[in-house]
PDB file of C-alpha atoms in Angstrom:
ATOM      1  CA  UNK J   3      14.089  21.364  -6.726  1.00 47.00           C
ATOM      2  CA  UNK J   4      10.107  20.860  -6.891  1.00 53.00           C
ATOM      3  CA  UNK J   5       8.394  24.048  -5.054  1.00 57.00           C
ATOM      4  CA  UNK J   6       4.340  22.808  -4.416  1.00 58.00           C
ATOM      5  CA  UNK J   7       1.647  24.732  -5.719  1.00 60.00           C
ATOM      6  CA  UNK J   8      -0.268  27.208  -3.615  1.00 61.00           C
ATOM      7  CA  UNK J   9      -3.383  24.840  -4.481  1.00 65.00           C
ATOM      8  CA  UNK J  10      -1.252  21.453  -2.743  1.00 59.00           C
ATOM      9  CA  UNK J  11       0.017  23.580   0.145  1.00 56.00           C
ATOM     10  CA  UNK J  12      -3.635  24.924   1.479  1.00 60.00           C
ATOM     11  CA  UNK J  13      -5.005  21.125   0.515  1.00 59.00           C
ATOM     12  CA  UNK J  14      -2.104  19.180   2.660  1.00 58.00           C
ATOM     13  CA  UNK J  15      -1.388  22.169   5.275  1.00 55.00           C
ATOM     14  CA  UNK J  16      -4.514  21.358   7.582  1.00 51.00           C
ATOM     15  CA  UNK J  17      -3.290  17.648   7.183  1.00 52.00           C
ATOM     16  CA  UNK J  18       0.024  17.535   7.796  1.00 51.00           C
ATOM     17  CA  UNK J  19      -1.002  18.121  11.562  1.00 46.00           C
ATOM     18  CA  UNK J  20      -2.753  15.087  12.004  1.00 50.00           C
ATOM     19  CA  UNK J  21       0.420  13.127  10.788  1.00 56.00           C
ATOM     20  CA  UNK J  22       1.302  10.300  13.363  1.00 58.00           C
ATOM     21  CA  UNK J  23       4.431   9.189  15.062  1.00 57.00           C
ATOM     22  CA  UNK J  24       6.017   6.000  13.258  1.00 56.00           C
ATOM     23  CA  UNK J  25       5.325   3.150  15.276  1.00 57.00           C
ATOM     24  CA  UNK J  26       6.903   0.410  13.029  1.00 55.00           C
ATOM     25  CA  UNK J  27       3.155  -1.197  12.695  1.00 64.00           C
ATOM     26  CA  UNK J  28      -0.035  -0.701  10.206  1.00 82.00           C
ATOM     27  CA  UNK J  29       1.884   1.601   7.364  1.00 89.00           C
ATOM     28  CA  UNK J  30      -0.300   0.651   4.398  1.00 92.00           C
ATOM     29  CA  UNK J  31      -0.419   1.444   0.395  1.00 94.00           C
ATOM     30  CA  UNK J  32      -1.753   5.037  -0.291  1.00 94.00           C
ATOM     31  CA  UNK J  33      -0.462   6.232   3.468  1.00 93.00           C
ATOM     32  CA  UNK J  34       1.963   9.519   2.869  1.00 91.00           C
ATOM     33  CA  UNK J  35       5.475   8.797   4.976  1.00 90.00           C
ATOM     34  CA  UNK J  36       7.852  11.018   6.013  1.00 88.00           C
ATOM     35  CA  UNK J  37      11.720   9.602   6.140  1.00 90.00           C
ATOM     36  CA  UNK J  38      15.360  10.580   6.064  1.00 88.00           C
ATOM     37  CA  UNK J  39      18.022   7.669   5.320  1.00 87.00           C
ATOM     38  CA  UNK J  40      21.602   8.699   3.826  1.00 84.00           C
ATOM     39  CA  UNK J  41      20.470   9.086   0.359  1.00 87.00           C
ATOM     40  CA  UNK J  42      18.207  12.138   1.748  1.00 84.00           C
ATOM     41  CA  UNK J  43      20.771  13.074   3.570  1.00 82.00           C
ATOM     42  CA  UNK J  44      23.056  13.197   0.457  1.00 84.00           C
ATOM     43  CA  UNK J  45      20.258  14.925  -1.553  1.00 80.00           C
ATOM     44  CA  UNK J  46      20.438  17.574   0.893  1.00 80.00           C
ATOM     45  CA  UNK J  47      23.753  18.071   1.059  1.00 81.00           C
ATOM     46  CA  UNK J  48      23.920  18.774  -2.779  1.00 84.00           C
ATOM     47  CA  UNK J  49      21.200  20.811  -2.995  1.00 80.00           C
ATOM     48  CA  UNK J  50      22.596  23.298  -0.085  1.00 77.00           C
ATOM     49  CA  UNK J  51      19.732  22.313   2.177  1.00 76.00           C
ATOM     50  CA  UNK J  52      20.281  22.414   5.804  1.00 74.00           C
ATOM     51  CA  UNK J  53      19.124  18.516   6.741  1.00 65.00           C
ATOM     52  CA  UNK J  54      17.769  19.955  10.572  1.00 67.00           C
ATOM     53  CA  UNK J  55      15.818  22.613   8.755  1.00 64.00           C
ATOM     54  CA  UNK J  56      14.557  19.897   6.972  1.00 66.00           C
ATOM     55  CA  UNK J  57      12.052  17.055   7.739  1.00 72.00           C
ATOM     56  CA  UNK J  58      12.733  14.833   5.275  1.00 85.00           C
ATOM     57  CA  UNK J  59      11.005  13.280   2.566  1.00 89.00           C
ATOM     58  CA  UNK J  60       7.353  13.209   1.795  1.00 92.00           C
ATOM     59  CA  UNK J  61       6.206  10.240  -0.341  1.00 94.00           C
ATOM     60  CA  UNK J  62       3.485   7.797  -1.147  1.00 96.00           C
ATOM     61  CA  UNK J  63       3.596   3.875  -0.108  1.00 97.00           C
ATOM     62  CA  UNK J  64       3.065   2.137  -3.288  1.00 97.00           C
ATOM     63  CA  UNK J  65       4.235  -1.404  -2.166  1.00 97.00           C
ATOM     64  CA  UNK J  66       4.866  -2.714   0.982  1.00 95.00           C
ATOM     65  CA  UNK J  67       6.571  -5.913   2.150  1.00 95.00           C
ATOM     66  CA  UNK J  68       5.701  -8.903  -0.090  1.00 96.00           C
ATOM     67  CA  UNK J  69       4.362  -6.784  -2.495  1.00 97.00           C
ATOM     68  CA  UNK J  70       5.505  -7.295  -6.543  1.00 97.00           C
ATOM     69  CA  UNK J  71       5.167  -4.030  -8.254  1.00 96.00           C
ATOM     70  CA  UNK J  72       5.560  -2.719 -11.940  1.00 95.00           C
ATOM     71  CA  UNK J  73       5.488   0.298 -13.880  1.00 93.00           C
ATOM     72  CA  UNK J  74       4.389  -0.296 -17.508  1.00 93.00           C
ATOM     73  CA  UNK J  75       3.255   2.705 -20.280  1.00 91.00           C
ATOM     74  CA  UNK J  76       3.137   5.238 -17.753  1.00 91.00           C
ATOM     75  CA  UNK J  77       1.116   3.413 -15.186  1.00 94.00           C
ATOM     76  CA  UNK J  78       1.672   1.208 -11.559  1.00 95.00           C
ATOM     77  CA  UNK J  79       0.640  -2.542 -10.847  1.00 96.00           C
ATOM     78  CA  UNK J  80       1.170  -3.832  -7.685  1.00 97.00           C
ATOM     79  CA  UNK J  81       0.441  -7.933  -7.117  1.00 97.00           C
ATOM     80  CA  UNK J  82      -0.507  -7.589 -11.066  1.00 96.00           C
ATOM     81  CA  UNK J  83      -3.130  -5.473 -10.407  1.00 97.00           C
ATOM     82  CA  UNK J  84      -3.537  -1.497 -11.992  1.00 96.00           C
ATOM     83  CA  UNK J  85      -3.381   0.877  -8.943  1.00 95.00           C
ATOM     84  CA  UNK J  86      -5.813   3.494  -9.938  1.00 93.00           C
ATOM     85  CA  UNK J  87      -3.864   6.624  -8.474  1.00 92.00           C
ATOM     86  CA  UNK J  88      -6.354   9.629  -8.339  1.00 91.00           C
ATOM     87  CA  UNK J  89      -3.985  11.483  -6.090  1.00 90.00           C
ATOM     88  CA  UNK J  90      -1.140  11.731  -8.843  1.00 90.00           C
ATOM     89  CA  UNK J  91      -0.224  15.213 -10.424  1.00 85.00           C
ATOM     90  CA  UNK J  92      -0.901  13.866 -14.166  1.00 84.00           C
ATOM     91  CA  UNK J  93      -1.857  10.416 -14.778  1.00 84.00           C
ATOM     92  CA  UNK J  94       0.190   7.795 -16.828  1.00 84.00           C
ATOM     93  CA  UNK J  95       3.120   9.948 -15.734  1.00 84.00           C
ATOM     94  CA  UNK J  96       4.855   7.046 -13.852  1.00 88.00           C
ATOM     95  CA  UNK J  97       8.574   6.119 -15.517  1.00 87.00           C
ATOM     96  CA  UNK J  98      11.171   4.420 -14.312  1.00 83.00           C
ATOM     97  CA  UNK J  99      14.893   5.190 -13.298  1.00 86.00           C
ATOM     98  CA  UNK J 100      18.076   3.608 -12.066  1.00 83.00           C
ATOM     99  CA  UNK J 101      16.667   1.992  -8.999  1.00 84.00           C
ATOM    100  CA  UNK J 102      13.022   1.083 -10.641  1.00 86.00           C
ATOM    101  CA  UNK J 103      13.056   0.111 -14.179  1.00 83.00           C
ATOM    102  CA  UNK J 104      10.111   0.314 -16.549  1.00 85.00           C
ATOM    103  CA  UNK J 105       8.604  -2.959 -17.317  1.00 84.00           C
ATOM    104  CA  UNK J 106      10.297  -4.733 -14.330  1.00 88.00           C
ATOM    105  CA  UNK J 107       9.070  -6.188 -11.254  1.00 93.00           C
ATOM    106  CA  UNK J 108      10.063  -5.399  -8.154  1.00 94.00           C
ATOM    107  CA  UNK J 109       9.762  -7.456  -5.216  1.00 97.00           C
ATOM    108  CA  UNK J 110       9.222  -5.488  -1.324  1.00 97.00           C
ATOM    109  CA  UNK J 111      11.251  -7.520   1.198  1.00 97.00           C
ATOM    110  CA  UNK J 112      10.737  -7.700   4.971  1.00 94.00           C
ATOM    111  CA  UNK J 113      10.851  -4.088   6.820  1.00 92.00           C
ATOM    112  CA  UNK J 114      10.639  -1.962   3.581  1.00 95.00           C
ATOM    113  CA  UNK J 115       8.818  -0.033   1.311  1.00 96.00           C
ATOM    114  CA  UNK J 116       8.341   1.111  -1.872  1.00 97.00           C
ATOM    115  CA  UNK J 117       7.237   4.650  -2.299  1.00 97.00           C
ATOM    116  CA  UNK J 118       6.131   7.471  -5.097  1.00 95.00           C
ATOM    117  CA  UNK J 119       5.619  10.904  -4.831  1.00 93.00           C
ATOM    118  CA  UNK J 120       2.748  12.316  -6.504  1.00 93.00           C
ATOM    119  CA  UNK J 121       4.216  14.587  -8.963  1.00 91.00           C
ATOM    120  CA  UNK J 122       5.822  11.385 -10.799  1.00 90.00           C
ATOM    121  CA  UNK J 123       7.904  13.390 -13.022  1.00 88.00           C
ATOM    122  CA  UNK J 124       9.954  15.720 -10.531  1.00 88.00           C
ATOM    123  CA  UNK J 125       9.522  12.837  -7.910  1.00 89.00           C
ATOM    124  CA  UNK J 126      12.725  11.566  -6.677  1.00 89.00           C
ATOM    125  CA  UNK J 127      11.488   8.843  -5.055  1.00 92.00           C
ATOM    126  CA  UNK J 128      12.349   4.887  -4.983  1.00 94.00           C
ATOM    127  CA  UNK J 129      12.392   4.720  -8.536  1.00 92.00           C
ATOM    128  CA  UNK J 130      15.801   6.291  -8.148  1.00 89.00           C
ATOM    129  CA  UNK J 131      16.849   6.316  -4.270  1.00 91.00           C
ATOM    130  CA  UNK J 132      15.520   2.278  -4.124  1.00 93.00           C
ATOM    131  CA  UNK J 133      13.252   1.108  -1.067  1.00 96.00           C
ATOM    132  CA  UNK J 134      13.139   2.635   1.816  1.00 95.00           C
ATOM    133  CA  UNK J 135      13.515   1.412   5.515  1.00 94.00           C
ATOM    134  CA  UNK J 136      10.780   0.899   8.207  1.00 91.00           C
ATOM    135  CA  UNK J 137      13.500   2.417  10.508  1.00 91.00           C
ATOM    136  CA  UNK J 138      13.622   5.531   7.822  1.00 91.00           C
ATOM    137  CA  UNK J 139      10.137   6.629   8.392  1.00 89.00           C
ATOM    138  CA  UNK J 140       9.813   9.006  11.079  1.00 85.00           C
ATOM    139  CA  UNK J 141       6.199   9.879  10.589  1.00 84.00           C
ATOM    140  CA  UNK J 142       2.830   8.861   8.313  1.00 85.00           C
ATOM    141  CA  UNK J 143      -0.729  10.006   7.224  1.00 85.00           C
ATOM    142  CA  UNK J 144      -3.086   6.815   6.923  1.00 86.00           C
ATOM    143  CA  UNK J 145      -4.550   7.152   3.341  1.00 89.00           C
ATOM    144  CA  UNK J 146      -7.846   7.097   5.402  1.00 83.00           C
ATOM    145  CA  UNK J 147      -7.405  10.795   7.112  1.00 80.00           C
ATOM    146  CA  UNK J 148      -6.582  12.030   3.805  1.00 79.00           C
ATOM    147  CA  UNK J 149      -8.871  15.243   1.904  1.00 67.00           C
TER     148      UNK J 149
END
């Protein structure tokens, strides 16, 4: 299981209070999410972590509904465009998996999401769990209140 740095603690600690309640409106690319769907739930469960201890994911909207997004040589396009990603761990670290697959796109239905986490390689995020629900997503950051 990924443990943060000291450094990304201190950075995201004075944010994390300024997160807002999901109000199924205005989640855009680059906003940090918060969710819990069965697949956390599942991860949780094998990893020995008690679920009500446990907020739930923290990720990264990449795409969001109508969005097409791809991953090719390490790095993300969404709508065919390079998404330059200065918030990732190491850049051109971005592979796919099972749910995600390198050098396919990826269409964002209706009432879902695609997200990252910034550590790409230690990530489990919907390049392996798939999209993720509006209904999932308990709370967000706007990328604009970001450090």
């Amino acid at each position: 299981m990924y443990t943060p740095s000291k450094e990304i603690l201190e950075k995201y600690a004075k944010v994390l209070i300024r997160f807002a309640l999901n109000s199924g409106e205005g989640i855009k690319k680059g906003d940090i999410v918060v969710f819990r769907n069965a697949k956390t739930q599942q991860v949780f469960a094998e990893e020995h972590i008690d679920p009500h201890k446990k907020g739930g994911f923290v990720k990264r909207v990449i795409g969001t509904a109508g969005d097409t997004v791809s991953i090719k040589n390490g790095f993300v396009y969404v709508n065919g465009q390079f998404v330059d990603e200065p918030y990732i761990l190491k850049p051109r670290s971005t592979f796919g998996a099972a749910a995600v697959h390198d050098c396919e796109a990826i269409q964002v239905p209706k009432d879902k999401f695609l997200v990252f986490g910034d550590n790409r390689k230690v990530s489990l995020d919907s390049r392996a769990i798939g999209l993720i629900d509006q209904k999932d997503i308990q709370y967000y950051l706007p990328y604009k209140d970001q450090l």
